Tab-separated table of C-alpha atoms in Angstrom:
chain	number	residue	atom	x	y	z
A	1	UNK	CA	70.064	72.525	134.874
A	2	UNK	CA	69.992	76.306	134.433
A	3	UNK	CA	70.541	76.691	138.159
A	4	UNK	CA	73.604	74.443	137.853
A	5	UNK	CA	75.131	76.649	135.114
A	6	UNK	CA	74.277	79.791	137.045
A	7	UNK	CA	76.025	78.409	140.125
A	8	UNK	CA	79.086	77.431	138.067
A	9	UNK	CA	79.165	80.895	136.477
A	10	UNK	CA	78.827	82.699	139.797
A	11	UNK	CA	81.532	80.574	141.412
A	12	UNK	CA	84.036	80.467	138.578
A	13	UNK	CA	83.224	83.451	136.342
A	14	UNK	CA	86.745	84.915	136.643
A	15	UNK	CA	88.302	81.660	135.464
A	16	UNK	CA	85.726	81.182	132.686
A	17	UNK	CA	86.406	84.686	131.338
A	18	UNK	CA	90.157	84.094	131.634
A	19	UNK	CA	89.921	80.821	129.696
A	20	UNK	CA	87.785	82.355	126.932
A	21	UNK	CA	90.165	85.316	126.533
A	22	UNK	CA	93.201	83.027	126.431
A	23	UNK	CA	91.568	80.806	123.798
A	24	UNK	CA	90.804	83.858	121.621
A	25	UNK	CA	94.417	85.039	122.041
A	26	UNK	CA	95.807	81.650	121.008
A	27	UNK	CA	93.537	81.628	117.934
A	28	UNK	CA	94.776	85.118	116.981
A	29	UNK	CA	98.355	83.950	117.559
A	30	UNK	CA	97.911	81.408	114.782
A	31	UNK	CA	96.343	83.969	112.431
A	32	UNK	CA	99.292	86.379	112.327
A	33	UNK	CA	100.129	86.014	108.663
A	34	UNK	CA	96.611	86.098	107.225
A	35	UNK	CA	95.769	88.960	104.844
A	36	UNK	CA	92.971	90.253	107.077
A	37	UNK	CA	95.233	90.619	110.111
A	38	UNK	CA	97.960	92.250	107.991
A	39	UNK	CA	95.413	94.769	106.649
A	40	UNK	CA	94.096	95.651	110.120
A	41	UNK	CA	97.670	95.986	111.366
A	42	UNK	CA	98.572	98.268	108.448
A	43	UNK	CA	95.606	100.593	109.137
A	44	UNK	CA	96.193	100.605	112.919
A	45	UNK	CA	99.880	101.447	112.929
A	46	UNK	CA	99.506	103.864	110.000
A	47	UNK	CA	96.920	105.882	111.906
A	48	UNK	CA	98.799	105.797	115.191
A	49	UNK	CA	102.155	106.586	113.582
A	50	UNK	CA	100.838	109.860	112.162
A	51	UNK	CA	100.118	111.006	115.743
A	52	UNK	CA	103.433	109.638	117.001
A	53	UNK	CA	105.346	111.622	114.358
A	54	UNK	CA	104.306	114.953	115.862
A	55	UNK	CA	105.268	113.773	119.340
A	56	UNK	CA	108.634	112.381	118.247
A	57	UNK	CA	109.583	115.619	116.486
A	58	UNK	CA	109.422	117.443	119.831
A	59	UNK	CA	111.994	115.091	121.344
A	60	UNK	CA	114.178	115.036	118.254
A	61	UNK	CA	114.850	118.782	118.453
A	62	UNK	CA	117.009	118.355	121.566
A	63	UNK	CA	119.146	115.681	119.989
A	64	UNK	CA	119.551	117.506	116.676
A	65	UNK	CA	122.461	119.604	117.939
A	66	UNK	CA	124.502	116.534	118.897
A	67	UNK	CA	123.570	114.828	115.684
A	68	UNK	CA	124.631	117.887	113.663
A	69	UNK	CA	128.064	117.877	115.279
A	70	UNK	CA	128.420	114.171	114.636
A	71	UNK	CA	127.313	114.599	111.023
A	72	UNK	CA	129.782	117.437	110.464
A	73	UNK	CA	132.611	115.225	111.663
A	74	UNK	CA	131.412	112.314	109.526
A	75	UNK	CA	131.115	114.688	106.557
A	76	UNK	CA	134.729	115.780	106.885
A	77	UNK	CA	135.900	112.175	107.109
A	78	UNK	CA	133.720	111.169	104.181
A	79	UNK	CA	135.040	114.021	102.054
A	80	UNK	CA	138.581	112.718	102.485
A	81	UNK	CA	137.447	109.205	101.683
A	82	UNK	CA	135.439	110.329	98.664
A	83	UNK	CA	138.404	111.997	97.008
A	84	UNK	CA	140.338	108.748	97.421
A	85	UNK	CA	137.408	106.609	96.289
A	86	UNK	CA	136.744	108.816	93.281
A	87	UNK	CA	140.145	107.948	91.975
A	88	UNK	CA	139.529	104.247	92.550
A	89	UNK	CA	136.074	104.641	91.022
A	90	UNK	CA	137.396	105.999	87.747
A	91	UNK	CA	139.830	103.122	87.434
A	92	UNK	CA	137.150	100.645	88.413
A	93	UNK	CA	134.679	102.100	85.945
A	94	UNK	CA	137.126	101.769	83.094
A	95	UNK	CA	137.967	98.191	84.037
A	96	UNK	CA	134.300	97.265	84.349
A	97	UNK	CA	133.593	98.769	80.965
A	98	UNK	CA	136.325	96.667	79.525
A	99	UNK	CA	134.952	93.522	81.082
A	100	UNK	CA	131.359	94.487	80.183
A	101	UNK	CA	130.262	94.130	83.780
A	102	UNK	CA	126.790	95.134	84.712
A	103	UNK	CA	126.965	97.916	87.291
A	104	UNK	CA	124.703	96.870	90.092
A	105	UNK	CA	125.690	99.382	92.748
A	106	UNK	CA	123.133	102.121	92.053
A	107	UNK	CA	120.797	101.332	94.913
A	108	UNK	CA	117.968	103.808	95.411
A	109	UNK	CA	117.899	105.159	98.979
A	110	UNK	CA	114.618	106.232	100.551
A	111	UNK	CA	115.221	108.514	103.562
A	112	UNK	CA	113.065	107.884	106.641
A	113	UNK	CA	112.847	108.984	110.252
A	114	UNK	CA	112.018	106.608	113.074
A	115	UNK	CA	108.750	107.742	114.645
A	116	UNK	CA	108.583	105.055	117.316
A	117	UNK	CA	110.528	102.115	118.652
A	118	UNK	CA	109.314	98.997	120.359
A	119	UNK	CA	112.210	98.026	122.557
A	120	UNK	CA	110.902	94.716	123.839
A	121	UNK	CA	114.177	92.921	124.388
A	122	UNK	CA	113.471	90.091	121.981
A	123	UNK	CA	111.113	91.693	119.474
A	124	UNK	CA	112.730	94.934	118.331
A	125	UNK	CA	110.666	96.843	115.788
A	126	UNK	CA	110.800	100.431	114.519
A	127	UNK	CA	108.110	102.475	112.807
A	128	UNK	CA	109.323	104.652	109.915
A	129	UNK	CA	107.654	107.696	108.366
A	130	UNK	CA	107.963	106.273	104.845
A	131	UNK	CA	105.473	103.868	103.338
A	132	UNK	CA	103.910	102.691	100.102
A	133	UNK	CA	103.655	106.282	98.785
A	134	UNK	CA	107.450	106.568	99.054
A	135	UNK	CA	107.831	103.189	97.255
A	136	UNK	CA	108.724	101.277	100.430
A	137	UNK	CA	107.889	97.590	100.085
A	138	UNK	CA	107.915	94.616	102.407
A	139	UNK	CA	111.322	92.916	102.401
A	140	UNK	CA	113.421	96.023	101.731
A	141	UNK	CA	116.527	96.419	103.924
A	142	UNK	CA	116.782	99.381	106.317
A	143	UNK	CA	120.288	100.810	106.709
A	144	UNK	CA	122.279	103.638	108.246
A	145	UNK	CA	125.746	104.846	107.362
A	146	UNK	CA	127.043	102.220	109.817
A	147	UNK	CA	125.257	99.181	108.434
A	148	UNK	CA	122.122	97.070	108.344
A	149	UNK	CA	119.339	97.982	110.798
A	150	UNK	CA	116.564	95.585	109.800
A	151	UNK	CA	114.011	94.561	107.211
A	152	UNK	CA	110.654	96.130	106.320
A	153	UNK	CA	107.935	93.881	107.700
A	154	UNK	CA	104.700	95.757	107.065
A	155	UNK	CA	103.708	98.922	105.187
A	156	UNK	CA	100.836	101.400	105.124
A	157	UNK	CA	100.458	104.407	102.793
A	158	UNK	CA	102.836	106.723	104.646
A	159	UNK	CA	104.428	104.520	107.304
A	160	UNK	CA	106.152	101.182	107.631
A	161	UNK	CA	107.289	98.831	110.369
A	162	UNK	CA	110.723	97.229	110.220
A	163	UNK	CA	111.996	94.313	112.259
A	164	UNK	CA	115.426	95.216	113.601
A	165	UNK	CA	118.216	92.667	113.860
A	166	UNK	CA	117.313	92.444	117.569
A	167	UNK	CA	114.110	90.601	116.706
A	168	UNK	CA	114.045	86.848	117.264
A	169	UNK	CA	111.829	86.398	114.211
A	170	UNK	CA	114.450	87.790	111.823
A	171	UNK	CA	117.108	85.356	110.645
A	172	UNK	CA	119.655	86.266	107.983
A	173	UNK	CA	122.405	84.517	106.084
A	174	UNK	CA	125.653	86.348	106.761
A	175	UNK	CA	129.283	85.737	105.963
A	176	UNK	CA	132.701	86.602	107.250
A	177	UNK	CA	134.109	89.271	104.938
A	178	UNK	CA	137.628	87.833	105.318
A	179	UNK	CA	136.948	84.137	104.842
A	180	UNK	CA	133.649	84.234	102.876
A	181	UNK	CA	132.214	81.528	105.137
A	182	UNK	CA	128.414	81.662	105.456
A	183	UNK	CA	126.147	80.995	108.442
A	184	UNK	CA	122.696	81.853	109.734
A	185	UNK	CA	122.560	84.821	112.105
A	186	UNK	CA	119.794	85.433	114.628
A	187	UNK	CA	119.060	87.348	117.836
A	188	UNK	CA	119.035	85.132	120.907
A	189	UNK	CA	117.649	87.739	123.280
A	190	UNK	CA	121.054	89.020	124.357
A	191	UNK	CA	123.383	88.758	121.392
A	192	UNK	CA	123.408	88.549	117.636
A	193	UNK	CA	124.788	85.064	117.042
A	194	UNK	CA	125.873	83.049	114.035
A	195	UNK	CA	124.546	79.587	114.744
A	196	UNK	CA	125.720	76.146	113.679
A	197	UNK	CA	129.114	77.427	112.605
A	198	UNK	CA	131.334	74.414	111.871
A	199	UNK	CA	134.437	74.344	114.079
A	200	UNK	CA	136.527	74.015	110.926
A	201	UNK	CA	135.578	77.568	109.888
A	202	UNK	CA	138.403	80.080	110.196
A	203	UNK	CA	136.333	82.851	111.801
A	204	UNK	CA	138.302	84.965	114.281
A	205	UNK	CA	137.499	87.627	116.846
A	206	UNK	CA	137.373	91.020	115.116
A	207	UNK	CA	136.306	89.673	111.709
A	208	UNK	CA	133.784	91.886	109.893
A	209	UNK	CA	130.438	90.214	109.278
A	210	UNK	CA	128.343	91.232	106.274
A	211	UNK	CA	125.141	89.893	104.725
A	212	UNK	CA	125.696	87.109	102.256
A	213	UNK	CA	124.936	87.017	98.535
A	214	UNK	CA	123.121	83.725	99.062
A	215	UNK	CA	120.647	85.328	101.503
A	216	UNK	CA	117.038	85.148	100.360
A	217	UNK	CA	116.338	88.469	102.129
A	218	UNK	CA	119.393	90.701	101.575
A	219	UNK	CA	121.252	89.227	98.610
A	220	UNK	CA	124.223	91.625	98.619
A	221	UNK	CA	126.858	92.509	101.234
A	222	UNK	CA	125.755	95.024	103.868
A	223	UNK	CA	127.820	95.555	107.047
A	224	UNK	CA	126.297	93.872	110.122
A	225	UNK	CA	128.961	93.872	112.835
A	226	UNK	CA	132.205	92.382	114.051
A	227	UNK	CA	132.876	89.072	115.756
A	228	UNK	CA	132.906	89.758	119.510
A	229	UNK	CA	133.371	86.244	120.824
A	230	UNK	CA	133.484	82.671	119.640
A	231	UNK	CA	131.644	80.261	121.897
A	232	UNK	CA	133.407	77.039	122.710
A	233	UNK	CA	130.678	74.464	122.465
A	234	UNK	CA	132.220	71.358	123.978
A	235	UNK	CA	129.826	68.882	122.464
A	236	UNK	CA	129.177	68.463	118.764
A	237	UNK	CA	130.878	69.961	115.764
A	238	UNK	CA	129.361	73.419	115.746
A	239	UNK	CA	130.307	76.730	117.323
A	240	UNK	CA	128.247	79.794	118.138
A	241	UNK	CA	129.760	83.135	117.122
A	242	UNK	CA	128.700	86.303	118.936
A	243	UNK	CA	128.483	89.471	116.840
A	244	UNK	CA	128.702	93.053	118.053
A	245	UNK	CA	126.451	95.027	115.652
A	246	UNK	CA	127.728	98.247	114.096
A	247	UNK	CA	124.378	99.954	114.625
A	248	UNK	CA	123.235	101.076	118.068
A	249	UNK	CA	119.514	100.354	117.822
A	250	UNK	CA	118.659	102.528	120.798
A	251	UNK	CA	120.254	105.657	119.396
A	252	UNK	CA	119.315	105.610	115.720
A	253	UNK	CA	116.804	108.197	114.575
A	254	UNK	CA	117.288	108.561	110.830
A	255	UNK	CA	117.638	105.670	108.419
A	256	UNK	CA	117.504	104.827	104.741
A	257	UNK	CA	115.364	102.167	103.146
A	258	UNK	CA	117.241	100.473	100.316
A	259	UNK	CA	114.707	100.606	97.498
A	260	UNK	CA	115.276	97.100	96.251
A	261	UNK	CA	113.913	93.655	96.979
A	262	UNK	CA	115.437	90.382	95.856
A	263	UNK	CA	114.802	89.850	92.144
A	264	UNK	CA	111.651	87.789	91.620
A	265	UNK	CA	113.178	86.546	88.387
A	266	UNK	CA	116.107	84.995	90.257
A	267	UNK	CA	113.751	83.627	92.876
A	268	UNK	CA	111.583	81.993	90.214
A	269	UNK	CA	114.573	80.457	88.447
A	270	UNK	CA	115.821	79.004	91.760
A	271	UNK	CA	112.358	77.778	92.604
A	272	UNK	CA	111.922	76.099	89.197
A	273	UNK	CA	115.376	74.585	89.414
A	274	UNK	CA	114.602	73.069	92.820
A	275	UNK	CA	111.297	71.682	91.558
A	276	UNK	CA	112.684	70.007	88.469
B	1	UNK	CA	75.257	100.114	131.266
B	2	UNK	CA	78.852	100.974	130.413
B	3	UNK	CA	80.564	102.949	133.156
B	4	UNK	CA	82.408	106.116	131.984
B	5	UNK	CA	85.517	104.732	133.681
B	6	UNK	CA	85.492	101.747	131.328
B	7	UNK	CA	85.637	104.044	128.307
B	8	UNK	CA	88.221	106.266	129.983
B	9	UNK	CA	90.465	103.285	130.680
B	10	UNK	CA	90.572	102.490	126.958
B	11	UNK	CA	90.976	106.122	125.868
B	12	UNK	CA	93.846	106.517	128.356
B	13	UNK	CA	95.649	103.628	126.696
B	14	UNK	CA	96.542	105.710	123.629
B	15	UNK	CA	98.441	108.561	125.331
B	16	UNK	CA	100.162	105.999	127.555
B	17	UNK	CA	101.188	103.949	124.509
B	18	UNK	CA	102.434	107.147	122.882
B	19	UNK	CA	104.648	107.769	125.911
B	20	UNK	CA	105.681	104.087	125.994
B	21	UNK	CA	107.018	104.087	122.430
B	22	UNK	CA	108.446	107.601	122.233
B	23	UNK	CA	109.595	108.776	125.680
B	24	UNK	CA	110.210	105.493	127.515
B	25	UNK	CA	113.047	104.351	125.199
B	26	UNK	CA	114.922	107.440	126.455
B	27	UNK	CA	114.605	106.085	130.020
B	28	UNK	CA	116.046	102.692	129.167
B	29	UNK	CA	118.843	101.409	131.368
B	30	UNK	CA	120.884	98.820	129.508
B	31	UNK	CA	117.864	97.967	127.321
B	32	UNK	CA	115.616	97.534	130.371
B	33	UNK	CA	112.503	99.696	130.116
B	34	UNK	CA	109.529	100.267	132.422
B	35	UNK	CA	106.046	99.283	131.236
B	36	UNK	CA	103.617	102.186	131.711
B	37	UNK	CA	100.785	100.208	130.102
B	38	UNK	CA	101.180	97.535	132.773
B	39	UNK	CA	100.976	100.170	135.533
B	40	UNK	CA	97.709	101.490	134.070
B	41	UNK	CA	96.377	97.950	133.740
B	42	UNK	CA	97.235	97.072	137.349
B	43	UNK	CA	95.542	100.247	138.570
B	44	UNK	CA	92.299	99.410	136.756
B	45	UNK	CA	92.460	95.753	137.767
B	46	UNK	CA	92.633	96.760	141.439
B	47	UNK	CA	89.913	99.389	141.211
B	48	UNK	CA	87.513	97.584	138.849
B	49	UNK	CA	87.996	93.897	139.607
B	50	UNK	CA	89.540	90.716	138.256
B	51	UNK	CA	87.235	90.151	135.274
B	52	UNK	CA	87.640	93.735	134.160
B	53	UNK	CA	91.420	93.445	134.594
B	54	UNK	CA	91.518	90.361	132.355
B	55	UNK	CA	89.341	91.948	129.656
B	56	UNK	CA	91.303	95.195	129.778
B	57	UNK	CA	94.551	93.196	129.512
B	58	UNK	CA	93.118	91.528	126.421
B	59	UNK	CA	92.243	94.895	124.836
B	60	UNK	CA	95.544	96.569	125.783
B	61	UNK	CA	97.523	93.581	124.520
B	62	UNK	CA	95.644	93.470	121.227
B	63	UNK	CA	96.074	97.206	120.601
B	64	UNK	CA	99.761	97.065	121.550
B	65	UNK	CA	100.454	94.093	119.257
B	66	UNK	CA	98.634	95.565	116.314
B	67	UNK	CA	100.141	99.046	116.596
B	68	UNK	CA	103.762	98.130	117.321
B	69	UNK	CA	104.011	95.194	114.925
B	70	UNK	CA	104.622	92.557	117.612
B	71	UNK	CA	103.399	89.010	117.183
B	72	UNK	CA	99.611	89.372	117.610
B	73	UNK	CA	98.577	87.369	120.645
B	74	UNK	CA	101.861	87.363	122.567
B	75	UNK	CA	101.339	90.627	124.469
B	76	UNK	CA	97.619	89.829	124.734
B	77	UNK	CA	98.246	86.640	126.689
B	78	UNK	CA	100.866	88.339	128.865
B	79	UNK	CA	98.598	91.270	129.682
B	80	UNK	CA	95.521	89.062	130.306
B	81	UNK	CA	97.471	87.070	132.896
B	82	UNK	CA	98.953	90.251	134.396
B	83	UNK	CA	95.485	91.835	134.674
B	84	UNK	CA	94.049	88.636	136.134
B	85	UNK	CA	96.834	88.471	138.737
B	86	UNK	CA	96.454	92.129	139.716
B	87	UNK	CA	92.702	91.535	139.956
B	88	UNK	CA	93.279	89.286	142.971
B	89	UNK	CA	93.967	92.493	144.891
B	90	UNK	CA	90.642	94.107	144.094
B	91	UNK	CA	88.810	93.248	147.300
B	92	UNK	CA	86.417	96.110	148.081
B	93	UNK	CA	87.377	96.210	151.760
B	94	UNK	CA	91.091	96.423	151.131
B	95	UNK	CA	91.161	98.341	147.849
B	96	UNK	CA	92.473	101.524	149.462
B	97	UNK	CA	95.221	99.585	151.188
B	98	UNK	CA	96.319	98.073	147.910
B	99	UNK	CA	96.553	101.532	146.379
B	100	UNK	CA	99.071	102.639	149.008
B	101	UNK	CA	102.295	103.330	147.039
B	102	UNK	CA	104.408	100.451	148.441
B	103	UNK	CA	101.610	97.883	148.130
B	104	UNK	CA	100.761	99.083	144.642
B	105	UNK	CA	104.425	98.837	143.602
B	106	UNK	CA	104.575	95.240	144.897
B	107	UNK	CA	101.469	94.308	142.899
B	108	UNK	CA	103.031	95.911	139.798
B	109	UNK	CA	106.201	93.909	140.495
B	110	UNK	CA	104.263	90.629	140.716
B	111	UNK	CA	102.167	91.349	137.612
B	112	UNK	CA	105.263	92.618	135.806
B	113	UNK	CA	107.145	89.378	136.452
B	114	UNK	CA	104.241	87.365	135.027
B	115	UNK	CA	103.850	89.729	132.067
B	116	UNK	CA	107.549	89.723	131.162
B	117	UNK	CA	107.951	85.967	131.687
B	118	UNK	CA	105.065	85.175	129.339
B	119	UNK	CA	106.361	87.716	126.798
B	120	UNK	CA	109.831	86.158	126.957
B	121	UNK	CA	108.350	82.696	126.497
B	122	UNK	CA	106.520	83.781	123.342
B	123	UNK	CA	109.585	85.517	121.988
B	124	UNK	CA	111.279	82.102	121.767
B	125	UNK	CA	114.366	83.318	123.580
B	126	UNK	CA	116.726	80.429	124.129
B	127	UNK	CA	116.211	79.087	127.612
B	128	UNK	CA	118.922	76.466	127.279
B	129	UNK	CA	121.700	78.961	128.029
B	130	UNK	CA	120.920	79.922	131.626
B	131	UNK	CA	117.295	80.019	132.691
B	132	UNK	CA	118.004	82.009	135.868
B	133	UNK	CA	119.907	84.618	133.902
B	134	UNK	CA	117.135	84.815	131.276
B	135	UNK	CA	114.508	85.180	134.021
B	136	UNK	CA	116.572	87.846	135.793
B	137	UNK	CA	117.312	89.907	132.704
B	138	UNK	CA	114.056	89.551	130.757
B	139	UNK	CA	111.472	89.317	133.537
B	140	UNK	CA	112.736	90.529	136.899
B	141	UNK	CA	114.648	93.666	135.859
B	142	UNK	CA	111.840	95.177	133.712
B	143	UNK	CA	109.342	94.315	136.487
B	144	UNK	CA	111.487	96.015	139.136
B	145	UNK	CA	111.894	99.091	136.919
B	146	UNK	CA	108.111	99.235	136.324
B	147	UNK	CA	107.456	98.818	140.058
B	148	UNK	CA	109.859	101.673	140.862
B	149	UNK	CA	108.095	103.963	138.386
B	150	UNK	CA	104.697	102.861	139.770
B	151	UNK	CA	105.908	103.707	143.277
B	152	UNK	CA	106.877	107.218	142.182
B	153	UNK	CA	103.578	107.753	140.363
B	154	UNK	CA	101.538	106.651	143.382
B	155	UNK	CA	103.589	108.757	145.788
B	156	UNK	CA	102.977	111.891	143.751
B	157	UNK	CA	99.424	111.042	142.673
B	158	UNK	CA	96.678	112.065	145.123
B	159	UNK	CA	94.849	109.030	146.500
B	160	UNK	CA	91.081	108.528	146.215
B	161	UNK	CA	91.098	110.408	142.944
B	162	UNK	CA	90.258	108.106	140.068
B	163	UNK	CA	92.017	108.307	136.707
């Protein structure tokens, strides 16, 4: 009997090892969201990111000059816009006061630098040098001056990982800014697409797409992109809308984490309402 | 007894990963990037054998998934199969031939196609659009890019000298 097993092992050991390793991998694949795995992940990327930061800084120096020029130009443009907006702001403030509106626009911004990027075509993630110590929490949106970059997925003490919009696991509710029509947006490996868009929707090429208030992840409007193309699905009643994102995920280096997560109070009310 | 090369192969992973996530994005051509970790894995699979290639693929995949925040298990499976495939070319008599730059690049290409295809499969990219296009863009192009880089490394790296 032992001789039989020994002969099987000596003849097929490569395949036996392969099978065992694949089985372990499949088991781990199903354990992704367990607390233990999340904790190990948090320690691993936190430790590695601290080394990566030093390395990234070396490469950032060369691009700082270009970025400075770009920022100077943006600054000048912003200054002109601010003077205009300030005027509107004063009027708006007075009107809001009159209507007793709650001002909900004071979002705290946590600055962060990208220390590494995983540019696997379908699973875009970025590691940021801001973590729990800087009040970054899972679920917070990551933005630049151009728009939404992604959502914080995991945090350690001083670092965090965010899933970018080019990650197939991130799906968001977005809307057309012009028509206020909502749809689910996801990354299909090549494009950001709004899926299952009824053909009756009045979405046109060039429309600005922002996150929707009804989103369970980003419940306020943040710029996402513009409609690049509207697929003509012959069968069925739904269209697929391609979106060109405002943010170039390959070029971004500095981002802000919006220091807010969706109100738990609202979530609980909705949950209780649905369970009545 | 654990060979020093076994430990070295794991230690080497970390600087290579550092390069992969900091420098390599700068080399991307239309979002297509070479996989330096795969090149290292193929090298060790050829020099150390098929079983070692599979186990090393498992370790590299696990470390990559856990550090970069990818779905744990997806890169592991891809790298195990890539290491196993490259391990077919670990025959002791022909090992030196397989480490000739052009042969090595072809093995990287083959392993790269398997690695990228499995990764694409686990990323739930929609295959219903055009499977040939998906295969070309997500599997073949990154594999060709990795093979080209592997070719350059092997041309400039002195043979018979182990990592």
